[in-house]
PDB file of C-alpha atoms in Angstrom:
ATOM      1  CA  ASP A 202     -12.528 -12.456 -11.620  1.00  0.00           C
ATOM      2  CA  GLY A 203      -9.806 -12.866  -9.041  1.00  0.00           C
ATOM      3  CA  GLY A 204      -9.359 -10.086  -6.577  1.00  0.00           C
ATOM      4  CA  ILE A 205      -9.789  -8.584  -3.150  1.00  0.00           C
ATOM      5  CA  THR A 206     -13.116  -7.305  -1.918  1.00  0.00           C
ATOM      6  CA  GLN A 207     -13.710  -5.038   1.056  1.00  0.00           C
ATOM      7  CA  SER A 208     -17.041  -4.206   2.579  1.00  0.00           C
ATOM      8  CA  PRO A 209     -18.667  -1.956   3.323  1.00  0.00           C
ATOM      9  CA  LYS A 210     -17.274   0.881   1.225  1.00  0.00           C
ATOM     10  CA  TYR A 211     -18.436   3.435   3.801  1.00  0.00           C
ATOM     11  CA  LEU A 212     -18.980   2.782   7.508  1.00  0.00           C
ATOM     12  CA  PHE A 213     -20.159   5.048  10.268  1.00  0.00           C
ATOM     13  CA  ARG A 214     -19.484   4.332  13.912  1.00  0.00           C
ATOM     14  CA  LYS A 215     -20.877   5.874  17.029  1.00  0.00           C
ATOM     15  CA  GLU A 216     -18.680   6.504  20.024  1.00  0.00           C
ATOM     16  CA  GLY A 217     -18.154   3.331  22.070  1.00  0.00           C
ATOM     17  CA  GLN A 218     -19.136   0.926  19.319  1.00  0.00           C
ATOM     18  CA  ASN A 219     -17.063  -1.882  17.885  1.00  0.00           C
ATOM     19  CA  VAL A 220     -17.246  -2.289  14.105  1.00  0.00           C
ATOM     20  CA  THR A 221     -15.904  -4.991  11.817  1.00  0.00           C
ATOM     21  CA  LEU A 222     -14.489  -4.422   8.353  1.00  0.00           C
ATOM     22  CA  SER A 223     -14.586  -7.312   5.933  1.00  0.00           C
ATOM     23  CA  CYS A 224     -11.774  -8.390   3.615  1.00  0.00           C
ATOM     24  CA  GLU A 225     -12.032 -11.388   1.288  1.00  0.00           C
ATOM     25  CA  GLN A 226      -9.653 -12.579  -1.419  1.00  0.00           C
ATOM     26  CA  ASN A 227      -9.947 -15.316  -4.026  1.00  0.00           C
ATOM     27  CA  LEU A 228      -6.354 -15.089  -5.234  1.00  0.00           C
ATOM     28  CA  ASN A 229      -5.240 -18.034  -3.099  1.00  0.00           C
ATOM     29  CA  HIS A 230      -2.682 -15.786  -1.421  1.00  0.00           C
ATOM     30  CA  ASP A 231      -1.199 -16.921   1.866  1.00  0.00           C
ATOM     31  CA  ALA A 232      -0.512 -13.506   3.399  1.00  0.00           C
ATOM     32  CA  MET A 233      -3.013 -10.769   4.191  1.00  0.00           C
ATOM     33  CA  TYR A 234      -2.538  -7.280   5.619  1.00  0.00           C
ATOM     34  CA  TRP A 235      -4.499  -4.389   7.074  1.00  0.00           C
ATOM     35  CA  TYR A 236      -3.356  -0.795   6.678  1.00  0.00           C
ATOM     36  CA  ARG A 237      -4.668   2.508   7.910  1.00  0.00           C
ATOM     37  CA  GLN A 238      -4.325   5.574   5.684  1.00  0.00           C
ATOM     38  CA  ASP A 239      -4.576   9.138   6.919  1.00  0.00           C
ATOM     39  CA  PRO A 240      -4.039  12.217   4.736  1.00  0.00           C
ATOM     40  CA  GLY A 241      -0.348  13.009   4.274  1.00  0.00           C
ATOM     41  CA  GLN A 242       0.830   9.983   6.268  1.00  0.00           C
ATOM     42  CA  GLY A 243       1.008   7.189   3.741  1.00  0.00           C
ATOM     43  CA  LEU A 244       0.038   3.693   4.846  1.00  0.00           C
ATOM     44  CA  ARG A 245       0.599   2.335   8.335  1.00  0.00           C
ATOM     45  CA  LEU A 246       0.457  -1.396   9.045  1.00  0.00           C
ATOM     46  CA  ILE A 247      -2.103  -2.527  11.610  1.00  0.00           C
ATOM     47  CA  TYR A 248      -1.959  -6.340  11.496  1.00  0.00           C
ATOM     48  CA  TYR A 249      -0.801  -9.023   9.128  1.00  0.00           C
ATOM     49  CA  SER A 250      -1.188 -12.769   8.776  1.00  0.00           C
ATOM     50  CA  GLN A 251       0.866 -15.213   6.765  1.00  0.00           C
ATOM     51  CA  ILE A 252      -0.995 -18.372   7.673  1.00  0.00           C
ATOM     52  CA  VAL A 253      -4.418 -19.387   8.902  1.00  0.00           C
ATOM     53  CA  ASN A 254      -4.913 -19.038  12.667  1.00  0.00           C
ATOM     54  CA  ASP A 255      -1.810 -16.899  13.046  1.00  0.00           C
ATOM     55  CA  PHE A 256      -1.284 -13.142  12.857  1.00  0.00           C
ATOM     56  CA  GLN A 257       1.167 -10.487  14.012  1.00  0.00           C
ATOM     57  CA  LYS A 258       0.826  -6.916  15.200  1.00  0.00           C
ATOM     58  CA  GLY A 259       1.999  -4.155  12.949  1.00  0.00           C
ATOM     59  CA  ASP A 260       3.064  -0.654  13.892  1.00  0.00           C
ATOM     60  CA  ILE A 261      -0.320   0.610  15.117  1.00  0.00           C
ATOM     61  CA  ALA A 262      -2.232  -2.446  16.430  1.00  0.00           C
ATOM     62  CA  GLU A 263      -3.622  -0.825  19.590  1.00  0.00           C
ATOM     63  CA  GLY A 264      -7.409  -0.604  19.493  1.00  0.00           C
ATOM     64  CA  TYR A 265      -7.732  -3.134  16.674  1.00  0.00           C
ATOM     65  CA  SER A 266      -8.213  -6.892  16.510  1.00  0.00           C
ATOM     66  CA  VAL A 267      -8.203  -9.458  13.709  1.00  0.00           C
ATOM     67  CA  SER A 268      -8.887 -13.115  13.045  1.00  0.00           C
ATOM     68  CA  ARG A 269      -7.758 -15.499  10.312  1.00  0.00           C
ATOM     69  CA  GLU A 270     -10.016 -18.548  10.454  1.00  0.00           C
ATOM     70  CA  LYS A 271      -9.997 -19.071   6.696  1.00  0.00           C
ATOM     71  CA  LYS A 272      -7.277 -18.471   4.116  1.00  0.00           C
ATOM     72  CA  GLU A 273      -9.491 -16.170   2.071  1.00  0.00           C
ATOM     73  CA  SER A 274     -10.814 -13.995   4.889  1.00  0.00           C
ATOM     74  CA  PHE A 275      -9.139 -11.498   7.244  1.00  0.00           C
ATOM     75  CA  PRO A 276     -11.687  -9.316   9.071  1.00  0.00           C
ATOM     76  CA  LEU A 277     -10.590  -6.300  11.098  1.00  0.00           C
ATOM     77  CA  THR A 278     -12.469  -5.132  14.192  1.00  0.00           C
ATOM     78  CA  VAL A 279     -12.062  -1.533  15.260  1.00  0.00           C
ATOM     79  CA  THR A 280     -12.782  -1.509  18.970  1.00  0.00           C
ATOM     80  CA  SER A 281     -13.956   1.283  21.235  1.00  0.00           C
ATOM     81  CA  ALA A 282     -10.381   1.433  22.551  1.00  0.00           C
ATOM     82  CA  GLN A 283      -9.254   3.016  19.277  1.00  0.00           C
ATOM     83  CA  LYS A 284      -9.597   6.696  20.117  1.00  0.00           C
ATOM     84  CA  ASN A 285      -9.289   8.151  16.644  1.00  0.00           C
ATOM     85  CA  PRO A 286     -10.586   5.560  14.166  1.00  0.00           C
ATOM     86  CA  THR A 287     -11.725   7.896  11.403  1.00  0.00           C
ATOM     87  CA  ALA A 288      -9.552   6.885   8.436  1.00  0.00           C
ATOM     88  CA  PHE A 289      -9.393   4.955   5.189  1.00  0.00           C
ATOM     89  CA  TYR A 290      -8.671   1.261   5.742  1.00  0.00           C
ATOM     90  CA  LEU A 291      -6.985  -0.866   3.120  1.00  0.00           C
ATOM     91  CA  CYS A 292      -6.665  -4.624   2.971  1.00  0.00           C
ATOM     92  CA  ALA A 293      -3.979  -6.331   0.904  1.00  0.00           C
ATOM     93  CA  SER A 294      -2.857  -9.842   0.113  1.00  0.00           C
ATOM     94  CA  SER A 295       0.385 -11.337  -1.099  1.00  0.00           C
ATOM     95  CA  PRO A 296       1.572 -14.702  -2.402  1.00  0.00           C
ATOM     96  CA  MET A 297       4.542 -16.159  -0.571  1.00  0.00           C
ATOM     97  CA  THR A 298       6.273 -17.468  -3.696  1.00  0.00           C
ATOM     98  CA  SER A 299       9.854 -16.400  -4.315  1.00  0.00           C
ATOM     99  CA  GLY A 300       9.051 -14.547  -7.518  1.00  0.00           C
ATOM    100  CA  GLN A 301       6.339 -12.495  -5.861  1.00  0.00           C
ATOM    101  CA  VAL A 302       7.817 -11.985  -2.434  1.00  0.00           C
ATOM    102  CA  PHE A 303       6.690  -8.708  -0.859  1.00  0.00           C
ATOM    103  CA  THR A 304       4.323  -7.974  -3.770  1.00  0.00           C
ATOM    104  CA  GLN A 305       1.013  -6.877  -2.287  1.00  0.00           C
ATOM    105  CA  TYR A 306      -2.310  -6.462  -4.044  1.00  0.00           C
ATOM    106  CA  PHE A 307      -4.871  -4.112  -2.569  1.00  0.00           C
ATOM    107  CA  GLY A 308      -8.615  -4.026  -2.139  1.00  0.00           C
ATOM    108  CA  PRO A 309     -10.714  -0.904  -2.830  1.00  0.00           C
ATOM    109  CA  GLY A 310     -10.786   0.225   0.807  1.00  0.00           C
ATOM    110  CA  THR A 311     -13.330   1.086   3.493  1.00  0.00           C
ATOM    111  CA  ARG A 312     -13.790   4.622   4.748  1.00  0.00           C
ATOM    112  CA  LEU A 313     -14.695   4.648   8.434  1.00  0.00           C
ATOM    113  CA  THR A 314     -16.138   7.764  10.030  1.00  0.00           C
ATOM    114  CA  VAL A 315     -16.872   8.237  13.710  1.00  0.00           C
ATOM    115  CA  LEU A 316     -20.017  10.225  14.380  1.00  0.00           C
TER     116      LEU A 316
ATOM    117  CA  ALA B 158      15.025  -0.334  10.151  1.00  0.00           C
ATOM    118  CA  GLN B 159      14.075   0.449   6.581  1.00  0.00           C
ATOM    119  CA  SER B 160      12.534   3.756   5.531  1.00  0.00           C
ATOM    120  CA  VAL B 161      11.300   5.471   2.389  1.00  0.00           C
ATOM    121  CA  THR B 162      11.352   9.184   1.616  1.00  0.00           C
ATOM    122  CA  GLN B 163       9.352  10.862  -1.106  1.00  0.00           C
ATOM    123  CA  PRO B 164      10.664  14.434  -0.998  1.00  0.00           C
ATOM    124  CA  ASP B 165       7.902  15.974  -3.087  1.00  0.00           C
ATOM    125  CA  ILE B 166       4.494  16.165  -1.425  1.00  0.00           C
ATOM    126  CA  HIS B 167       2.829  17.673  -4.487  1.00  0.00           C
ATOM    127  CA  ILE B 168       3.925  17.974  -8.129  1.00  0.00           C
ATOM    128  CA  THR B 169       2.117  19.785 -10.939  1.00  0.00           C
ATOM    129  CA  VAL B 170       2.882  19.129 -14.598  1.00  0.00           C
ATOM    130  CA  SER B 171       1.214  20.002 -17.871  1.00  0.00           C
ATOM    131  CA  GLU B 172      -0.334  17.297 -19.990  1.00  0.00           C
ATOM    132  CA  GLY B 173       2.227  15.967 -22.443  1.00  0.00           C
ATOM    133  CA  ALA B 174       5.185  16.991 -20.291  1.00  0.00           C
ATOM    134  CA  SER B 175       7.634  14.522 -18.848  1.00  0.00           C
ATOM    135  CA  LEU B 176       7.415  13.406 -15.234  1.00  0.00           C
ATOM    136  CA  GLU B 177       9.863  12.250 -12.603  1.00  0.00           C
ATOM    137  CA  LEU B 178       8.809  11.356  -9.064  1.00  0.00           C
ATOM    138  CA  ARG B 179      11.592  10.919  -6.548  1.00  0.00           C
ATOM    139  CA  CYS B 180      12.007   8.109  -4.055  1.00  0.00           C
ATOM    140  CA  ASN B 181      14.900   7.496  -1.681  1.00  0.00           C
ATOM    141  CA  TYR B 182      15.152   4.465   0.550  1.00  0.00           C
ATOM    142  CA  SER B 183      17.206   3.362   3.506  1.00  0.00           C
ATOM    143  CA  TYR B 184      17.889  -0.347   3.839  1.00  0.00           C
ATOM    144  CA  GLY B 185      21.046  -2.288   4.576  1.00  0.00           C
ATOM    145  CA  ALA B 186      20.599  -5.131   2.118  1.00  0.00           C
ATOM    146  CA  THR B 187      19.482  -5.371  -1.488  1.00  0.00           C
ATOM    147  CA  PRO B 188      16.027  -3.825  -1.506  1.00  0.00           C
ATOM    148  CA  TYR B 189      12.805  -4.951  -3.079  1.00  0.00           C
ATOM    149  CA  LEU B 190      11.284  -1.730  -4.439  1.00  0.00           C
ATOM    150  CA  PHE B 191       7.781  -0.890  -5.600  1.00  0.00           C
ATOM    151  CA  TRP B 192       5.729   1.947  -7.003  1.00  0.00           C
ATOM    152  CA  TYR B 193       1.955   2.053  -6.482  1.00  0.00           C
ATOM    153  CA  VAL B 194      -0.678   4.512  -7.704  1.00  0.00           C
ATOM    154  CA  GLN B 195      -3.880   5.482  -5.921  1.00  0.00           C
ATOM    155  CA  SER B 196      -6.840   7.348  -7.396  1.00  0.00           C
ATOM    156  CA  PRO B 197      -9.073   9.247  -4.939  1.00  0.00           C
ATOM    157  CA  GLY B 198     -11.112   6.935  -2.743  1.00  0.00           C
ATOM    158  CA  GLN B 199      -9.605   3.825  -4.307  1.00  0.00           C
ATOM    159  CA  GLY B 200      -7.134   1.130  -3.370  1.00  0.00           C
ATOM    160  CA  LEU B 201      -3.522   1.007  -4.513  1.00  0.00           C
ATOM    161  CA  GLN B 202      -2.558  -0.386  -7.910  1.00  0.00           C
ATOM    162  CA  LEU B 203       0.891  -1.826  -8.522  1.00  0.00           C
ATOM    163  CA  LEU B 204       2.755   0.089 -11.248  1.00  0.00           C
ATOM    164  CA  LEU B 205       6.089  -1.737 -11.211  1.00  0.00           C
ATOM    165  CA  LYS B 206       8.623  -3.457  -9.011  1.00  0.00           C
ATOM    166  CA  TYR B 207      12.356  -4.090  -8.803  1.00  0.00           C
ATOM    167  CA  PHE B 208      13.770  -7.273  -7.329  1.00  0.00           C
ATOM    168  CA  SER B 209      17.106  -7.755  -9.091  1.00  0.00           C
ATOM    169  CA  GLY B 210      18.734  -7.679 -12.507  1.00  0.00           C
ATOM    170  CA  ASP B 211      18.195  -4.836 -14.951  1.00  0.00           C
ATOM    171  CA  THR B 212      18.077  -1.596 -13.002  1.00  0.00           C
ATOM    172  CA  LEU B 213      15.596   0.000 -15.405  1.00  0.00           C
ATOM    173  CA  VAL B 214      12.188  -1.578 -14.965  1.00  0.00           C
ATOM    174  CA  GLN B 215       9.120  -1.078 -17.096  1.00  0.00           C
ATOM    175  CA  GLY B 216       5.645  -0.958 -15.653  1.00  0.00           C
ATOM    176  CA  ILE B 217       2.075  -0.466 -16.665  1.00  0.00           C
ATOM    177  CA  LYS B 218       0.585   2.726 -18.132  1.00  0.00           C
ATOM    178  CA  GLY B 219       3.906   3.709 -19.748  1.00  0.00           C
ATOM    179  CA  PHE B 220       5.786   4.197 -16.465  1.00  0.00           C
ATOM    180  CA  GLU B 221       9.365   3.157 -15.802  1.00  0.00           C
ATOM    181  CA  ALA B 222      11.694   3.406 -12.821  1.00  0.00           C
ATOM    182  CA  GLU B 223      15.442   3.216 -12.396  1.00  0.00           C
ATOM    183  CA  PHE B 224      17.195   1.688  -9.404  1.00  0.00           C
ATOM    184  CA  LYS B 225      20.399   3.503  -8.482  1.00  0.00           C
ATOM    185  CA  ARG B 226      22.164   1.761  -5.636  1.00  0.00           C
ATOM    186  CA  SER B 227      24.807   4.484  -5.241  1.00  0.00           C
ATOM    187  CA  GLN B 228      22.108   7.084  -4.666  1.00  0.00           C
ATOM    188  CA  SER B 229      19.665   4.814  -2.784  1.00  0.00           C
ATOM    189  CA  SER B 230      17.013   5.967  -5.211  1.00  0.00           C
ATOM    190  CA  PHE B 231      14.206   4.462  -7.242  1.00  0.00           C
ATOM    191  CA  ASN B 232      12.698   7.331  -9.223  1.00  0.00           C
ATOM    192  CA  LEU B 233       9.565   6.908 -11.294  1.00  0.00           C
ATOM    193  CA  ARG B 234       9.408   8.416 -14.785  1.00  0.00           C
ATOM    194  CA  LYS B 235       7.016   8.866 -17.646  1.00  0.00           C
ATOM    195  CA  PRO B 236       7.947  10.629 -20.911  1.00  0.00           C
ATOM    196  CA  SER B 237       4.529  12.152 -21.588  1.00  0.00           C
ATOM    197  CA  VAL B 238       1.893  12.590 -18.897  1.00  0.00           C
ATOM    198  CA  HIS B 239      -1.813  12.132 -19.585  1.00  0.00           C
ATOM    199  CA  TRP B 240      -4.608  13.796 -17.626  1.00  0.00           C
ATOM    200  CA  SER B 241      -5.640  10.370 -16.340  1.00  0.00           C
ATOM    201  CA  ASP B 242      -2.283  10.070 -14.546  1.00  0.00           C
ATOM    202  CA  ALA B 243      -3.440  12.559 -11.906  1.00  0.00           C
ATOM    203  CA  ALA B 244      -3.353  10.552  -8.688  1.00  0.00           C
ATOM    204  CA  GLU B 245      -1.216   9.885  -5.622  1.00  0.00           C
ATOM    205  CA  TYR B 246       1.918   7.819  -6.036  1.00  0.00           C
ATOM    206  CA  PHE B 247       3.565   5.736  -3.347  1.00  0.00           C
ATOM    207  CA  CYS B 248       7.031   4.253  -3.272  1.00  0.00           C
ATOM    208  CA  ALA B 249       7.634   1.230  -1.014  1.00  0.00           C
ATOM    209  CA  VAL B 250      10.505  -0.976   0.089  1.00  0.00           C
ATOM    210  CA  GLY B 251      10.178  -4.621   1.087  1.00  0.00           C
ATOM    211  CA  ALA B 252      12.245  -5.867   3.976  1.00  0.00           C
ATOM    212  CA  GLY B 253      12.408  -8.633   6.515  1.00  0.00           C
ATOM    213  CA  SER B 254      12.312 -12.386   6.196  1.00  0.00           C
ATOM    214  CA  GLY B 255      10.019 -15.244   7.041  1.00  0.00           C
ATOM    215  CA  SER B 256       7.008 -14.133   9.037  1.00  0.00           C
ATOM    216  CA  ALA B 257       8.368 -10.584   9.333  1.00  0.00           C
ATOM    217  CA  ARG B 258       8.155  -9.651   5.656  1.00  0.00           C
ATOM    218  CA  GLN B 259       6.637  -6.200   5.313  1.00  0.00           C
ATOM    219  CA  LEU B 260       6.363  -3.264   2.957  1.00  0.00           C
ATOM    220  CA  THR B 261       7.302   0.172   4.229  1.00  0.00           C
ATOM    221  CA  PHE B 262       5.646   2.998   2.325  1.00  0.00           C
ATOM    222  CA  GLY B 263       6.640   6.574   1.688  1.00  0.00           C
ATOM    223  CA  SER B 264       4.173   9.315   2.502  1.00  0.00           C
ATOM    224  CA  GLY B 265       3.206   9.747  -1.139  1.00  0.00           C
ATOM    225  CA  THR B 266       3.404  12.337  -3.915  1.00  0.00           C
ATOM    226  CA  GLN B 267       0.216  13.928  -5.193  1.00  0.00           C
ATOM    227  CA  LEU B 268       0.339  14.543  -8.957  1.00  0.00           C
ATOM    228  CA  THR B 269      -1.783  17.231 -10.575  1.00  0.00           C
ATOM    229  CA  VAL B 270      -1.954  17.387 -14.382  1.00  0.00           C
ATOM    230  CA  LEU B 271      -2.828  20.693 -16.033  1.00  0.00           C
ATOM    231  CA  PRO B 272      -4.663  20.694 -19.384  1.00  0.00           C
TER     232      PRO B 272
END
């Protein structure tokens, strides 16, 4: 089955720790995205990447970092600099073809809780 | 910059009743418009999208949406709601070009379905 997988489903972080959220896709999509979701605020873009070894900051990149070493993988690290990381994190991917431009497909999400 | 407004935070309908969820967008050019649905603790699922052509678009699960340029709206409709439709619904607009292509999401409408 083609799709997007995120792991773990639940993640707990202690104060001062860095944690990494995994996102993998086997859809052969060029673009990948990370969003943060808080209750009542919709989705906010953290980082996105449209090609391997290249990525851009979104609206709320501070305290987060990413890498894109492989087309199918786009891990997100939540660093200790992110002061309020408790949220639901969603990964998405998108083909860059003209008929599917902007169409994003989402993974199941990771819920991060700071203890 | 583009923006999306979903005026209704929460809507309650009875099973079998009709449904309309409102979405207004702000964007200078022809928009790419989307509706997504999210069940609790899950990722987002694409319901339908509008790129061009017929302004009434059909989606999955019996949903449809109508693009009205004069009103800057893209309202989602369903003639008869099922209990399984209870979820949160997000409208989004695609904007930008090249490496700056992004989706901007509304803050969502929570749908409750009464038996």
